[in-house]
Rosetta silent file (secondary structure, phi, psi, omega in degrees, C-alpha in Angstrom):
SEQUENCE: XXXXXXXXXXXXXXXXXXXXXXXXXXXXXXXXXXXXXXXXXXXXXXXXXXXXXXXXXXXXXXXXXXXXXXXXXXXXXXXXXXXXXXXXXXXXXXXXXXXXXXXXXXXXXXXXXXXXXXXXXXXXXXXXXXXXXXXXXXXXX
SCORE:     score description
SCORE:     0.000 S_00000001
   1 L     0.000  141.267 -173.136  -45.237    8.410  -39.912 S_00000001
   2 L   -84.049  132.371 -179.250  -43.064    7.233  -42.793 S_00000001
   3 L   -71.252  152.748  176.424  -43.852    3.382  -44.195 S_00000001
   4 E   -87.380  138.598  149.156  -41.075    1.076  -44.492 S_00000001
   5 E   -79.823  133.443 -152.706  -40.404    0.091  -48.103 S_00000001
   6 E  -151.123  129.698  178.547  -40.718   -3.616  -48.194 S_00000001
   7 E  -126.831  144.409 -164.895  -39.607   -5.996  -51.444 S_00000001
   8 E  -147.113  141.281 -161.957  -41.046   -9.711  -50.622 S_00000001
   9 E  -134.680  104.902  148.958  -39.276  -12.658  -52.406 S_00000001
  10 L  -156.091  142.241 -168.403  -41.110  -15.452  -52.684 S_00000001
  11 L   -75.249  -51.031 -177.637  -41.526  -18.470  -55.347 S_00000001
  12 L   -46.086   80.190 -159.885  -44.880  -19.246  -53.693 S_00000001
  13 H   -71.147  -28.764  168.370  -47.364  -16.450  -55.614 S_00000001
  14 H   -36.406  -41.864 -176.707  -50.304  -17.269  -52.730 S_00000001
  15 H   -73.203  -34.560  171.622  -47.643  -16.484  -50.156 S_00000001
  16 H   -67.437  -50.651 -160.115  -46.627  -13.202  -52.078 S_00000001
  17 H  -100.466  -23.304  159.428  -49.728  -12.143  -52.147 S_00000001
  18 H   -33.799  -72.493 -173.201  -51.128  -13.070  -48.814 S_00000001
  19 H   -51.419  -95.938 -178.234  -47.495  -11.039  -46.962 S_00000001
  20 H    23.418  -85.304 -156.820  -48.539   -7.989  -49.522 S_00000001
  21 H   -81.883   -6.161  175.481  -52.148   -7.746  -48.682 S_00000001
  22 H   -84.100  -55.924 -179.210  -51.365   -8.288  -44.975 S_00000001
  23 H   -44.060  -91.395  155.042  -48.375   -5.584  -45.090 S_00000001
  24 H    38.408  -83.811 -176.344  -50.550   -3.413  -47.298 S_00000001
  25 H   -32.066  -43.518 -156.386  -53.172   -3.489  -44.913 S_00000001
  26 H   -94.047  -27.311  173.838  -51.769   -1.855  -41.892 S_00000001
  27 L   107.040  -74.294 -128.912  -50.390    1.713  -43.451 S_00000001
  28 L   -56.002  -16.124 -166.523  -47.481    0.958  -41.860 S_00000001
  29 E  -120.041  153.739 -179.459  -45.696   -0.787  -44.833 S_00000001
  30 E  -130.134  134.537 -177.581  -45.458    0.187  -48.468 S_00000001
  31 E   -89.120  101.340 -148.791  -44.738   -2.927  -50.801 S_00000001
  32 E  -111.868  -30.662  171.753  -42.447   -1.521  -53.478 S_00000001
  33 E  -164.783  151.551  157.761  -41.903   -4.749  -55.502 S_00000001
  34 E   -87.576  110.104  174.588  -42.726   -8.267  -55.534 S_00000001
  35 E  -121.063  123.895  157.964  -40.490  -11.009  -56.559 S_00000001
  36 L   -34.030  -46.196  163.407  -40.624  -14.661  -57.823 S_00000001
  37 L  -140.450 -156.644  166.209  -37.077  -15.506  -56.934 S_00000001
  38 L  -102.496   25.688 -155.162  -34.017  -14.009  -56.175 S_00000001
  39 L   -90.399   24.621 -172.849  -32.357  -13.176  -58.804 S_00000001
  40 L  -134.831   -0.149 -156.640  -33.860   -9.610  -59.097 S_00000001
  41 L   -77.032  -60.208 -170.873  -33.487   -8.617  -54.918 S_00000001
  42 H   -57.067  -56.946 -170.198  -30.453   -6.204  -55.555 S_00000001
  43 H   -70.162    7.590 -175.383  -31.596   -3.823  -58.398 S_00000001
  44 H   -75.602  -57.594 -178.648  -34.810   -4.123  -56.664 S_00000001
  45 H   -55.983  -60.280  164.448  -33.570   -2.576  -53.466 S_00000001
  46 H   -37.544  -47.054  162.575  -31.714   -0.411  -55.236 S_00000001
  47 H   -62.322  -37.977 -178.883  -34.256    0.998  -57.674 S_00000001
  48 H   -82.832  -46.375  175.098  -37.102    1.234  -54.761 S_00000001
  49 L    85.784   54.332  176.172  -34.958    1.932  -52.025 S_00000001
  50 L   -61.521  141.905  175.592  -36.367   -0.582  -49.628 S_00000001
  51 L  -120.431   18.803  170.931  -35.334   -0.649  -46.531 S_00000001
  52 E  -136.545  133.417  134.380  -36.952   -4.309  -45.399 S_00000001
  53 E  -123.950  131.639 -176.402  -36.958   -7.526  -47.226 S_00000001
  54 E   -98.336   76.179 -164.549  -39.035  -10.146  -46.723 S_00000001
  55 E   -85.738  132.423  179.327  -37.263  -13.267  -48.248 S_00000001
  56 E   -79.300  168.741  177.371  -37.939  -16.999  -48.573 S_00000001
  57 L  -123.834  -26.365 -174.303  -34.956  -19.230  -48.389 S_00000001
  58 L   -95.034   42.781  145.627  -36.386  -22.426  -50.652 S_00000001
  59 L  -171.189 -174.364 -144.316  -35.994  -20.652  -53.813 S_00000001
  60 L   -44.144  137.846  161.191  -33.583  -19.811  -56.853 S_00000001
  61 L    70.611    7.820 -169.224  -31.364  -17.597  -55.331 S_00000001
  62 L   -71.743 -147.745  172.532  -33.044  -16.919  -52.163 S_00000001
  63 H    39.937 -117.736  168.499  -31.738  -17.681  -48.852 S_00000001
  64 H   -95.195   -6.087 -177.919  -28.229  -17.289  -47.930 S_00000001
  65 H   -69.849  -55.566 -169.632  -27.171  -16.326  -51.300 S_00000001
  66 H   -64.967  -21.470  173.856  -29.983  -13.658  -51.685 S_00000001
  67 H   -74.495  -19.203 -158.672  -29.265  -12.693  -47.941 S_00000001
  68 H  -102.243  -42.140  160.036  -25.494  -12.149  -48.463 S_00000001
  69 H   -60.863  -21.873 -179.850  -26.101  -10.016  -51.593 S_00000001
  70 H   -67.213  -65.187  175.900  -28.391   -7.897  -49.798 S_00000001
  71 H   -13.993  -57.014  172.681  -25.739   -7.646  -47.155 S_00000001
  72 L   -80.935   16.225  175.373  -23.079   -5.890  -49.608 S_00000001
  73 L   -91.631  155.711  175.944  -25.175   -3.327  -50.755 S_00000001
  74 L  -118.499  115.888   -4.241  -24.335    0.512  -48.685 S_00000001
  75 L   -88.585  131.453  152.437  -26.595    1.250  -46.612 S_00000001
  76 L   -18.213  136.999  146.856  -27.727   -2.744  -46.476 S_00000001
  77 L   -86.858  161.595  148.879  -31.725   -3.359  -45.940 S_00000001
  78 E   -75.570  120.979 -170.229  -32.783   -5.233  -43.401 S_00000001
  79 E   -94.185  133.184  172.756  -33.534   -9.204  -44.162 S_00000001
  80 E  -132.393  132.577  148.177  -35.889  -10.998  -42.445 S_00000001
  81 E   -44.944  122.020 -179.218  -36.578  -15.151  -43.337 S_00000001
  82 E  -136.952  138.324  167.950  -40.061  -16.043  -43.632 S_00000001
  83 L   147.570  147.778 -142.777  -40.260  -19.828  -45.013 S_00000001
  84 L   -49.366  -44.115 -171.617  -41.234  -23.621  -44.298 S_00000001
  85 L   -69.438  135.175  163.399  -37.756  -24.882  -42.785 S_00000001
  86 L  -128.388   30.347 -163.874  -36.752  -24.636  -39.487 S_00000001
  87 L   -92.751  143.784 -148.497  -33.836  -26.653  -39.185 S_00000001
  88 H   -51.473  -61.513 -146.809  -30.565  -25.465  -36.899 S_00000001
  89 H   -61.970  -56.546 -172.746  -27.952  -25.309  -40.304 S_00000001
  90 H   -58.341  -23.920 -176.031  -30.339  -23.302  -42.200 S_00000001
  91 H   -64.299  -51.106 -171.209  -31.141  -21.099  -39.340 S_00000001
  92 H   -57.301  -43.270  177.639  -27.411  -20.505  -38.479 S_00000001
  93 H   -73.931  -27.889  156.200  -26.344  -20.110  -42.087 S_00000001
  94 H   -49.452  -29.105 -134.480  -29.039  -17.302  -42.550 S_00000001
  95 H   -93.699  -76.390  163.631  -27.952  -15.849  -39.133 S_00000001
  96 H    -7.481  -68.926  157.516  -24.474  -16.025  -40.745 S_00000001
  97 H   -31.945  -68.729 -136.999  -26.095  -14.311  -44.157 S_00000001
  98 L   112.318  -25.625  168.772  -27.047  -11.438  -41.959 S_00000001
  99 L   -11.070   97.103 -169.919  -30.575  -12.185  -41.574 S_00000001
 100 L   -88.350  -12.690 -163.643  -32.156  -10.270  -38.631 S_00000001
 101 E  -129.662  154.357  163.578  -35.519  -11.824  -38.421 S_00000001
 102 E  -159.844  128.131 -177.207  -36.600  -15.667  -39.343 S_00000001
 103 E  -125.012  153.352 -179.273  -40.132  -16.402  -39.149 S_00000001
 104 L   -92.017  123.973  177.232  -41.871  -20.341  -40.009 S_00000001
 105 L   -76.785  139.034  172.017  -44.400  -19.876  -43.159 S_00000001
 106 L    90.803   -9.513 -175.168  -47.692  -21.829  -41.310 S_00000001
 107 L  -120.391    3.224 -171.899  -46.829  -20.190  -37.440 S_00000001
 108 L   -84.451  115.413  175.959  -46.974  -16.211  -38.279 S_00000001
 109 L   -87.045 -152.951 -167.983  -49.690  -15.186  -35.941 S_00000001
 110 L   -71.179  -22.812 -143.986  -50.900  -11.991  -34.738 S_00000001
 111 L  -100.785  -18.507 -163.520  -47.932  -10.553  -33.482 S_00000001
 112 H   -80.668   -8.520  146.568  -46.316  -10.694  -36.981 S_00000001
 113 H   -33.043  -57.566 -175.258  -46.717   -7.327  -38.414 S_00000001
 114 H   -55.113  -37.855 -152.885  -45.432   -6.083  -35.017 S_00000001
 115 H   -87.055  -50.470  174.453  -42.539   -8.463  -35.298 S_00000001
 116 H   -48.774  -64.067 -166.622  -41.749   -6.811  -38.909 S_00000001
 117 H   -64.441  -76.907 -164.199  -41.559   -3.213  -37.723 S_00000001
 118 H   -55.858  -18.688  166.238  -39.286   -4.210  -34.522 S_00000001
 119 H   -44.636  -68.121  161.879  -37.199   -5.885  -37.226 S_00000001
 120 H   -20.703  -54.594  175.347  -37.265   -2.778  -39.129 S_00000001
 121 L   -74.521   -1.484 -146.959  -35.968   -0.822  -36.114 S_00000001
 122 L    74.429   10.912  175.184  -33.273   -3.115  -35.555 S_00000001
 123 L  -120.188  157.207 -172.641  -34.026   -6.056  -33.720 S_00000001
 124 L   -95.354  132.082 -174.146  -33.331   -9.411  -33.961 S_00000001
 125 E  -135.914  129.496 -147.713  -36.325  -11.686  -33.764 S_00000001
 126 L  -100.112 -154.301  110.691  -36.017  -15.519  -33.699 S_00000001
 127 L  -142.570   35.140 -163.394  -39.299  -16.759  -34.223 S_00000001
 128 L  -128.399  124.948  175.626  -38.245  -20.570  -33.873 S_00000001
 129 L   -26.358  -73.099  170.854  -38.144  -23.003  -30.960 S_00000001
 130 L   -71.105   66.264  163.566  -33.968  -23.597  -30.864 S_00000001
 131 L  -118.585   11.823  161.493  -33.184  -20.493  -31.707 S_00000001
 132 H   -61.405  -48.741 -157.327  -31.076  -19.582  -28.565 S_00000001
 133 H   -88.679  -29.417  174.812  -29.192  -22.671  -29.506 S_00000001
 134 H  -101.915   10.579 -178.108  -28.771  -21.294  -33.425 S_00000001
 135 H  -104.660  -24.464  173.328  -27.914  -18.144  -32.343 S_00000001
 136 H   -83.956    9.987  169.289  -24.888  -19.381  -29.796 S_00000001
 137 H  -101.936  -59.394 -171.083  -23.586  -21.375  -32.960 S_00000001
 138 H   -59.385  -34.902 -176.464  -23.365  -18.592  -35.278 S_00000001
 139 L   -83.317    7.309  169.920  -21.810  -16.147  -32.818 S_00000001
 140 L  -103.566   92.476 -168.734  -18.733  -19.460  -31.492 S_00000001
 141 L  -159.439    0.000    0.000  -18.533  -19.314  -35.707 S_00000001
């Protein structure tokens, strides 16, 4: 089976290295670069030719900016949100961004590996109380 290529964005180096050494771990994922902020996510994906990112939104360049740049690259990766906030605007304006996945840094459990890969594939995974309620805002948008 082939590993997803996976670039993880995060200002937080404990948190970078934690997601890594978890991904890492499983075979399933190959970690192709690590980044401090965002201001490096496009030639990253472009040089490795990741096809996941695993992005924070609270830092330089992160979030919806770094989600919306991913977005114009052909063929796009897939973005997934990992990161402390869970509040409706940011959720919507990620959703907005393109985001497919948004997981709460302090609540990723067991399931979240699993949750990556179905990402991976193509599904959208909420991982937030409202998020039926931030997901009917961005699509009346």
């Amino acid at each position: 089976m082939r590993q997803t290529r996976v670039v993880i964005a995060d200002d937080n180096r404990a948190m970078r290295d934690a997601l890594a050494d978890v991904l890492r771990s499983t075979g399933d994922f190959e970690v192709v670069a690590e980044l401090a902020d965002g201001h490096g996510l496009v030639p990253s994906v472009q040089e490795t030719g990741a096809t996941l990112v695993v992005l924070d939104v609270a830092m330089d360049a992160g979030g919806q900016v770094g989600a919306a740049a991913l977005q114009a690259l052909s063929p796009a990766p897939v973005v997934v949100a990992v990161t402390a906030t869970d509040d409706h605007e940011t959720v919507v304006g990620l959703l907005e961004a393109g985001v497919t996945g948004y997981f709460v840094k302090g609540t990723l459990g067991d399931g979240f590996v699993d949750d990556l890969l179905r990402c991976a594939r193509g599904e959208v995974i909420l991982a937030l109380p409202h998020a039926g309620r931030a997901l009917q805002q961005a699509l009346a948008r």
